[in-house]
């Protein structure tokens, strides 16, 4: 039994739901909690007018509400399991934040679902998966 969680990247896609299901099986077997991270891509490096900043704040609030609603099915998947589940929604670069959250939570592994992309590597794994496999400070499981 471990107090260190499995970190699951979630974005509401079918691939992410498969990752949550797989993480639930692993967490039950290992007796550890799950921490779900929903990352909203956002760059702080854009220059905006005062009006655009105000509009961005409103959009961010709406995005957070949608993210919470998108997380509900993932939480439902794990509801009937004897697993402690926590989650968070953050803004930023997915790969960097997943690594940062993994360190903060002292996660034992990262689990994400595989999605396709445009380049050959992204088609095989997905751009986030490719980033994490190369940069993550702990094991990464990519669920097909």
Backbone as a printed PyTorch tensor [residue, N CA C, xyz], in Angstrom:
tensor([[[  0.8380,  -1.1780,   0.0000],
         [  0.0000,   0.0000,   0.0000],
         [  0.8890,   1.2510,   0.0000]],

        [[  0.5500,   2.2250,  -0.8310],
         [  1.3610,   3.4190,  -0.9790],
         [  0.5070,   4.6680,  -0.8640]],

        [[  1.0780,   5.7070,  -0.2890],
         [  0.3710,   6.9860,  -0.2220],
         [  0.6730,   7.8410,  -1.4420]],

        [[  1.6370,   7.4190,  -2.2510],
         [  2.0150,   8.1620,  -3.4490],
         [  1.0750,   7.7830,  -4.5960]],

        [[  0.5090,   8.7830,  -5.2690],
         [ -0.5210,   8.4920,  -6.2760],
         [  0.0230,   8.1240,  -7.6440]],

        [[ -0.8700,   7.5770,  -8.4190],
         [ -0.6860,   7.4600,  -9.8570],
         [ -1.2630,   8.7430, -10.4310]],

        [[ -0.5120,   9.3980, -11.3050],
         [ -0.9800,  10.6230, -11.9460],
         [ -1.5760,  10.2670, -13.2960]],

        [[ -2.8030,  10.7200, -13.5390],
         [ -3.4820,  10.4440, -14.8010],
         [ -3.7510,  11.7630, -15.5120]],

        [[ -3.2890,  11.8560, -16.7600],
         [ -3.6070,  13.0100, -17.5920],
         [ -4.9700,  12.8010, -18.2220]],

        [[ -5.8330,  13.7950, -18.1140],
         [ -7.2090,  13.6400, -18.6000],
         [ -7.6290,  14.8570, -19.4070]],

        [[ -8.2930,  14.5990, -20.5440],
         [ -8.8040,  15.7060, -21.3520],
         [-10.2070,  15.4470, -21.8900]],

        [[-10.8530,  14.4030, -21.4170],
         [-12.2250,  14.1230, -21.8250],
         [-12.3650,  13.2480, -23.0550]],

        [[-11.2600,  12.8880, -23.7070],
         [-11.3270,  12.0600, -24.9120],
         [-11.5220,  10.5830, -24.5410]],

        [[-11.8450,   9.7780, -25.5470],
         [-11.9610,   8.3300, -25.3280],
         [-10.6490,   7.7620, -24.8040]],

        [[ -9.5300,   8.2590, -25.3490],
         [ -8.2160,   7.7990, -24.9070],
         [ -8.0110,   8.0940, -23.4260]],

        [[ -8.4430,   9.2540, -22.9880],
         [ -8.2940,   9.6280, -21.5770],
         [ -9.1680,   8.7490, -20.6830]],

        [[-10.3630,   8.4160, -21.1500],
         [-11.2270,   7.5250, -20.3670],
         [-10.5900,   6.1400, -20.2200]],

        [[ -9.9620,   5.6530, -21.2930],
         [ -9.2630,   4.3560, -21.2070],
         [ -8.1120,   4.4400, -20.2090]],

        [[ -7.4240,   5.5780, -20.1890],
         [ -6.3180,   5.7600, -19.2360],
         [ -6.8390,   5.7360, -17.7980]],

        [[ -7.9770,   6.3630, -17.5520],
         [ -8.5670,   6.3620, -16.2040],
         [ -8.9510,   4.9440, -15.7960]],

        [[ -9.5640,   4.2020, -16.7160],
         [ -9.9410,   2.8180, -16.4030],
         [ -8.7070,   1.9850, -16.0620]],

        [[ -7.6610,   2.1180, -16.8630],
         [ -6.4280,   1.3800, -16.6100],
         [ -5.8160,   1.8000, -15.2760]],

        [[ -5.7950,   3.0940, -15.0030],
         [ -5.2400,   3.5950, -13.7460],
         [ -6.0300,   3.0550, -12.5530]],

        [[ -7.3390,   2.9410, -12.7040],
         [ -8.1590,   2.3860, -11.6270],
         [ -7.7690,   0.9540, -11.3020]],

        [[ -7.5200,   0.1630, -12.3240],
         [ -7.0890,  -1.2250, -12.1280],
         [ -5.7310,  -1.2570, -11.4190]],

        [[ -4.7900,  -0.4200, -11.8970],
         [ -3.4490,  -0.3780, -11.2950],
         [ -3.5210,   0.1030,  -9.8390]],

        [[ -4.2990,   1.1330,  -9.5860],
         [ -4.3830,   1.6870,  -8.2330],
         [ -4.9840,   0.6770,  -7.2610]],

        [[ -5.9830,  -0.0560,  -7.7070],
         [ -6.5550,  -1.1020,  -6.8460],
         [ -5.5200,  -2.1700,  -6.5450]],

        [[ -4.7730,  -2.5790,  -7.5610],
         [ -3.7620,  -3.6250,  -7.3820],
         [ -2.6340,  -3.1700,  -6.4660]],

        [[ -2.2440,  -1.8960,  -6.5880],
         [ -1.1230,  -1.3700,  -5.8020],
         [ -1.5510,  -0.7680,  -4.4660]],

        [[ -2.8480,  -0.5440,  -4.2960],
         [ -3.3380,   0.0700,  -3.0660],
         [ -2.9000,   1.5210,  -2.9180]],

        [[ -2.9560,   2.2530,  -4.0150],
         [ -2.5160,   3.6500,  -3.9800],
         [ -3.6150,   4.5680,  -4.5100]],

        [[ -3.5250,   5.8540,  -4.2200],
         [ -4.5080,   6.8110,  -4.7250],
         [ -4.2380,   7.1790,  -6.1830]],

        [[ -5.1920,   7.9000,  -6.7570],
         [ -5.0780,   8.4440,  -8.1120],
         [ -5.2420,   9.9510,  -8.0360]],

        [[ -4.4080,  10.6520,  -8.7800],
         [ -4.5650,  12.0990,  -8.9260],
         [ -4.7530,  12.3680, -10.4140]],

        [[ -5.8800,  12.9990, -10.7800],
         [ -6.1860,  13.2970, -12.1760],
         [ -5.8560,  14.7590, -12.4490]],

        [[ -5.1140,  14.9890, -13.5150],
         [ -4.7550,  16.3510, -13.9130],
         [ -5.3950,  16.6720, -15.2540]],

        [[ -6.1490,  17.7450, -15.2920],
         [ -6.7540,  18.2520, -16.5220],
         [ -6.0200,  19.5430, -16.8480]],

        [[ -5.2650,  19.5380, -17.9330],
         [ -4.4570,  20.7040, -18.2970],
         [ -5.1340,  21.4440, -19.4420]],

        [[ -5.3760,  22.7200, -19.2360],
         [ -5.9090,  23.5880, -20.2830],
         [ -4.7290,  24.3370, -20.8770]],

        [[ -4.4630,  24.0730, -22.1480],
         [ -3.3200,  24.7150, -22.8040],
         [ -3.4950,  26.2270, -22.8050]],

        [[ -2.4620,  26.9180, -22.3530],
         [ -2.5030,  28.3710, -22.2720],
         [ -1.0850,  28.8990, -22.2150]],

        [[ -0.8510,  29.9570, -22.9290],
         [  0.4720,  30.5660, -22.9170],
         [  0.4040,  31.9440, -22.2820]],

        [[  1.2490,  32.2190, -21.3050],
         [  1.2730,  33.5440, -20.6870],
         [  2.0500,  34.5510, -21.5240]],

        [[  2.5570,  34.1330, -22.6750],
         [  3.4470,  34.9790, -23.4530],
         [  2.7540,  35.7380, -24.5830]],

        [[  1.4660,  35.9870, -24.4510],
         [  0.7850,  36.7720, -25.4790],
         [  0.4940,  38.1640, -24.9270]],

        [[  0.5360,  39.1450, -25.8090],
         [  0.3000,  40.5300, -25.4050],
         [ -1.1410,  40.8840, -25.7240]],

        [[ -1.8710,  41.3220, -24.6970],
         [ -3.2950,  41.5790, -24.8450],
         [ -3.6430,  42.9860, -24.3720]],

        [[ -4.6930,  43.5300, -24.9790],
         [ -5.2040,  44.8260, -24.5300],
         [ -6.0030,  44.6140, -23.2440]],

        [[ -6.4060,  45.7000, -22.6020],
         [ -7.1960,  45.6010, -21.3690],
         [ -8.5080,  44.8720, -21.6380]],

        [[ -9.1390,  45.1690, -22.7720],
         [-10.4000,  44.5110, -23.1210],
         [-10.1780,  43.0170, -23.3530]],

        [[ -9.0970,  42.6670, -24.0570],
         [ -8.7960,  41.2560, -24.3050],
         [ -8.4940,  40.5160, -23.0030]],

        [[ -7.8140,  41.1860, -22.0700],
         [ -7.5520,  40.5690, -20.7630],
         [ -8.8510,  40.2820, -20.0190]],

        [[ -9.7740,  41.2420, -20.0710],
         [-11.0680,  41.0450, -19.4060],
         [-11.8270,  39.8810, -20.0470]],

        [[-11.8210,  39.8300, -21.3870],
         [-12.4890,  38.7300, -22.0940],
         [-11.8140,  37.3980, -21.7830]],

        [[-10.4880,  37.4040, -21.7030],
         [ -9.7520,  36.1720, -21.3930],
         [-10.1350,  35.6640, -19.9980]],

        [[-10.2650,  36.5800, -19.0410],
         [-10.6530,  36.1780, -17.6860],
         [-12.0240,  35.4910, -17.7120]],

        [[-12.9740,  36.0510, -18.4630],
         [-14.2980,  35.4480, -18.5710],
         [-14.2030,  34.0740, -19.2270]],

        [[-13.4230,  33.9710, -20.3170],
         [-13.2580,  32.6770, -20.9950],
         [-12.6130,  31.6510, -20.0730]],

        [[-11.6360,  32.0850, -19.2980],
         [-10.9670,  31.1510, -18.3770],
         [-11.9520,  30.6170, -17.3500]],

        [[-12.8030,  31.4890, -16.8300],
         [-13.8160,  31.0420, -15.8700],
         [-14.7430,  30.0170, -16.5070]],

        [[-15.1610,  30.2820, -17.7480],
         [-16.0320,  29.3440, -18.4570],
         [-15.3020,  28.0330, -18.7360]],

        [[-14.0320,  28.1030, -19.1000],
         [-13.2460,  26.8890, -19.3600],
         [-13.1180,  26.0370, -18.1050]],

        [[-12.9160,  26.6710, -16.9670],
         [-12.8070,  25.9270, -15.7120],
         [-14.1100,  25.1960, -15.3890]],

        [[-15.2310,  25.8410, -15.6280],
         [-16.5250,  25.2080, -15.3920],
         [-16.6980,  24.0060, -16.3190]],

        [[-16.3450,  24.1730, -17.6050],
         [-16.4340,  23.0580, -18.5590],
         [-15.4780,  21.9240, -18.1760]],

        [[-14.2920,  22.2760, -17.7160],
         [-13.3120,  21.2540, -17.3200],
         [-13.8500,  20.4290, -16.1600]],

        [[-14.4380,  21.0960, -15.1820],
         [-15.0150,  20.3640, -14.0420],
         [-16.0930,  19.3930, -14.5290]],

        [[-16.9440,  19.8430, -15.4550],
         [-17.9950,  18.9810, -15.9950],
         [-17.3980,  17.8210, -16.7940]],

        [[-16.3240,  18.0770, -17.5130],
         [-15.6700,  17.0390, -18.3170],
         [-15.0370,  15.9780, -17.4190]],

        [[-14.6090,  16.3740, -16.2340],
         [-13.9780,  15.4320, -15.3060],
         [-14.9870,  14.4780, -14.6620]],

        [[-16.2400,  14.8530, -14.5990],
         [-17.2300,  14.0310, -13.9040],
         [-17.2890,  12.5850, -14.3860]],

        [[-17.2840,  12.3020, -15.7020],
         [-17.2960,  10.8880, -16.1260],
         [-16.0660,  10.1100, -15.6430]],

        [[-14.9140,  10.7650, -15.5880],
         [-13.7040,  10.0930, -15.0930],
         [-13.8600,   9.7500, -13.6230]],

        [[-14.4050,  10.6800, -12.8740],
         [-14.6230,  10.4260, -11.4480],
         [-15.6620,   9.3280, -11.2490]],

        [[-16.6370,   9.2770, -12.1370],
         [-17.6710,   8.2420, -12.0770],
         [-17.0750,   6.8540, -12.3140]],

        [[-16.1140,   6.7540, -13.2360],
         [-15.4530,   5.4780, -13.5220],
         [-14.8170,   4.9120, -12.2530]],

        [[-14.2590,   5.7930, -11.4280],
         [-13.5190,   5.3670, -10.2400],
         [-14.3630,   5.3410,  -8.9760]],

        [[-15.5900,   5.8110,  -9.0700],
         [-16.4600,   5.9810,  -7.9000],
         [-16.6620,   4.7000,  -7.0890]],

        [[-16.8810,   3.5960,  -7.7450],
         [-17.1950,   2.3470,  -7.0520],
         [-15.9730,   1.5230,  -6.6850]],

        [[-14.8050,   2.0960,  -6.8700],
         [-13.5760,   1.4050,  -6.4910],
         [-13.1310,   1.9410,  -5.1310]],

        [[-12.3780,   1.1620,  -4.4270],
         [-11.8850,   1.5740,  -3.1150],
         [-10.5680,   2.3320,  -3.2880]],

        [[-10.6770,   3.5090,  -3.9520],
         [ -9.4930,   4.3000,  -4.2810],
         [ -9.7400,   5.7480,  -3.8700]],

        [[ -8.7450,   6.3530,  -3.2700],
         [ -8.8020,   7.7810,  -2.9740],
         [ -8.4560,   8.5300,  -4.2670]],

        [[ -9.3580,   9.3970,  -4.7320],
         [ -9.1620,  10.1190,  -5.9870],
         [ -9.1820,  11.6180,  -5.7220]],

        [[ -8.1500,  12.2990,  -6.2220],
         [ -8.1210,  13.7550,  -6.2000],
         [ -7.9230,  14.2320,  -7.6340]],

        [[ -8.2090,  15.5110,  -7.8580],
         [ -8.0280,  16.0460,  -9.2050],
         [ -7.7560,  17.5340,  -9.1420]],

        [[ -7.2630,  18.0490, -10.2580],
         [ -7.0310,  19.4790, -10.3770],
         [ -7.0990,  19.8850, -11.8400]],

        [[ -7.3860,  21.1620, -12.0470],
         [ -7.3890,  21.7560, -13.3770],
         [ -6.3690,  22.8790, -13.3490]],

        [[ -5.4510,  22.8810, -14.3220],
         [ -4.4280,  23.9240, -14.4040],
         [ -4.2800,  24.4190, -15.8340]],

        [[ -3.7550,  25.6210, -15.9470],
         [ -3.4360,  26.2150, -17.2420],
         [ -1.9450,  26.1170, -17.4920]],

        [[ -1.5710,  25.8250, -18.7350],
         [ -0.1670,  25.8170, -19.0960],
         [  0.1370,  24.8050, -20.1790]],

        [[  1.4070,  24.4820, -20.3160],
         [  1.8760,  23.4950, -21.2940],
         [  1.7130,  22.1040, -20.6820]],

        [[  0.9980,  21.2240, -21.3750],
         [  0.6550,  19.9050, -20.8170],
         [  1.8610,  19.1010, -20.3570]],

        [[  2.8720,  18.9870, -21.2020],
         [  4.0420,  18.1840, -20.8560],
         [  4.7680,  18.7200, -19.6380]],

        [[  5.0210,  20.0170, -19.6300],
         [  5.7250,  20.6280, -18.4990],
         [  4.9270,  20.4930, -17.2050]],

        [[  3.6220,  20.7670, -17.2890],
         [  2.8030,  20.7050, -16.0760],
         [  2.6400,  19.2830, -15.5520]],

        [[  2.5090,  18.3050, -16.4480],
         [  2.3940,  16.9250, -15.9790],
         [  3.6530,  16.5220, -15.2150]],

        [[  4.8210,  16.9060, -15.7170],
         [  6.0720,  16.6050, -15.0090],
         [  6.1180,  17.3310, -13.6630]],

        [[  5.7100,  18.5830, -13.6510],
         [  5.7100,  19.3760, -12.4160],
         [  4.7450,  18.7830, -11.3850]],

        [[  3.5420,  18.4410, -11.8160],
         [  2.5550,  17.8550, -10.9060],
         [  3.0500,  16.5150, -10.3760]],

        [[  3.6670,  15.7160, -11.2390],
         [  4.1990,  14.4130, -10.8130],
         [  5.2010,  14.5960,  -9.6780]],

        [[  6.0670,  15.6000,  -9.8030],
         [  7.0480,  15.8690,  -8.7380],
         [  6.3570,  16.3770,  -7.4810]],

        [[  5.4280,  17.3160,  -7.6370],
         [  4.7160,  17.8810,  -6.4800],
         [  3.9690,  16.8100,  -5.6890]],

        [[  3.3170,  15.9170,  -6.4030],
         [  2.4950,  14.8760,  -5.7630],
         [  3.3050,  13.6430,  -5.3940]],

        [[  4.5690,  13.6110,  -5.7790],
         [  5.4230,  12.4450,  -5.5800],
         [  4.7710,  11.1900,  -6.1690]],

        [[  4.2860,  11.3550,  -7.3970],
         [  3.5990,  10.2640,  -8.0900],
         [  4.5610,   9.1160,  -8.3810]],

        [[  4.0140,   7.9240,  -8.4580],
         [  4.8190,   6.7460,  -8.7720],
         [  4.9060,   6.5040, -10.2670]],

        [[  3.9070,   6.9890, -11.0060],
         [  3.9070,   6.8580, -12.4500],
         [  2.8860,   7.8130, -13.0440]],

        [[  3.0000,   8.0290, -14.3500],
         [  2.0450,   8.8410, -15.0970],
         [  1.3500,   7.9220, -16.0830]],

        [[  0.0360,   8.0320, -16.1610],
         [ -0.7310,   7.2540, -17.1300],
         [ -1.5240,   8.2240, -17.9940]],

        [[ -1.3910,   8.0600, -19.3070],
         [ -2.1570,   8.8710, -20.2500],
         [ -2.6800,   7.9700, -21.3590]],

        [[ -3.6880,   8.4540, -22.0630],
         [ -4.2100,   7.7320, -23.2170],
         [ -3.4740,   8.1540, -24.4740]],

        [[ -3.3910,   7.2440, -25.4310],
         [ -2.7070,   7.5220, -26.6940],
         [ -3.6800,   8.1520, -27.6810]],

        [[ -3.2440,   9.2640, -28.2560],
         [ -3.9940,   9.9210, -29.3240],
         [ -3.0510,  10.1150, -30.4960]],

        [[ -3.5910,  10.3140, -31.6610],
         [ -2.7690,  10.5440, -32.8470],
         [ -2.4880,  12.0180, -33.0390]],

        [[ -1.6120,  12.3090, -33.9800],
         [ -1.2680,  13.6770, -34.3110],
         [ -0.8670,  13.7700, -35.7640]],

        [[ -0.1310,  14.7970, -36.1220],
         [  0.2030,  15.0020, -37.5300],
         [  1.5500,  14.4060, -37.9280]],

        [[  2.5610,  14.4800, -37.0940],
         [  3.8650,  13.9200, -37.4550],
         [  3.8750,  12.4150, -37.1860]],

        [[  4.8760,  11.7330, -37.7070],
         [  4.9490,  10.2840, -37.5310],
         [  4.9950,   9.9160, -36.0500]],

        [[  5.8630,  10.5730, -35.2790],
         [  5.9530,  10.2770, -33.8500],
         [  4.6470,  10.5660, -33.1330]],

        [[  4.0210,  11.6830, -33.4760],
         [  2.7460,  12.0270, -32.8480],
         [  1.6600,  11.0450, -33.2590]],

        [[  1.7050,  10.5500, -34.4980],
         [  0.7180,   9.5590, -34.9290],
         [  0.8740,   8.2590, -34.1540]],

        [[  2.1050,   7.8930, -33.8610],
         [  2.3430,   6.6390, -33.1560],
         [  1.9680,   6.7350, -31.6850]],

        [[  2.2760,   7.8410, -31.0500],
         [  2.0230,   7.9900, -29.6190],
         [  1.0770,   9.1340, -29.2830]],

        [[  1.2760,  10.2740, -29.8770],
         [  0.6000,  11.5020, -29.5050],
         [  1.6640,  12.4650, -29.0070]],

        [[  1.4730,  13.7430, -29.2200],
         [  2.5250,  14.7020, -28.8740],
         [  2.7960,  14.7670, -27.3750]],

        [[  1.7440,  14.6970, -26.5300],
         [  1.9740,  14.6950, -25.0870],
         [  2.7140,  13.4350, -24.6750]],

        [[  2.2970,  12.3070, -25.1990],
         [  2.9620,  11.0430, -24.8630],
         [  4.4320,  11.0910, -25.2390]],

        [[  4.7040,  11.6110, -26.4160],
         [  6.0890,  11.7130, -26.8710],
         [  6.9010,  12.5990, -25.9350]],

        [[  6.3330,  13.7260, -25.5350],
         [  7.0050,  14.6390, -24.6040],
         [  7.2700,  13.9520, -23.2700]],

        [[  6.2570,  13.2940, -22.7140],
         [  6.4100,  12.6700, -21.4000],
         [  7.3940,  11.5080, -21.4210]],

        [[  7.3400,  10.7070, -22.4710],
         [  8.2660,   9.5770, -22.5600],
         [  9.7080,  10.0760, -22.5500]],

        [[  9.9450,  11.2340, -23.1470],
         [ 11.2980,  11.7820, -23.2060],
         [ 11.6700,  12.5820, -21.9630]],

        [[ 10.7120,  13.2600, -21.3170],
         [ 11.0610,  14.2360, -20.2820],
         [ 10.6030,  13.8970, -18.8700]],

        [[  9.6830,  12.9850, -18.7110],
         [  9.1180,  12.7190, -17.3810],
         [ 10.1670,  12.1450, -16.4330]],

        [[ 10.0850,  12.5440, -15.1620],
         [ 11.0450,  12.0710, -14.1640],
         [ 10.6750,  10.7080, -13.5560]],

        [[  9.6630,  10.0450, -14.1070],
         [  9.2130,   8.7700, -13.5870],
         [  8.5830,   7.9660, -14.7310]],

        [[  8.2490,   6.7080, -14.5000],
         [  7.6940,   5.8850, -15.5770],
         [  6.3820,   6.4550, -16.1360]],

        [[  6.2130,   6.2930, -17.4460],
         [  5.0210,   6.7510, -18.1420],
         [  4.3790,   5.5460, -18.8100]],

        [[  3.0910,   5.3660, -18.5900],
         [  2.3410,   4.3230, -19.2670],
         [  1.4030,   4.9980, -20.2500]],

        [[  1.4890,   4.5910, -21.5140],
         [  0.6240,   5.1390, -22.5530],
         [ -0.3840,   4.0420, -22.8970]],

        [[ -1.6460,   4.3040, -22.6190],
         [ -2.7050,   3.3160, -22.8180],
         [ -3.2560,   3.4550, -24.2350]],

        [[ -3.2670,   2.3470, -25.0020],
         [ -3.7840,   2.4140, -26.3900],
         [ -5.2950,   2.6320, -26.4150]]])
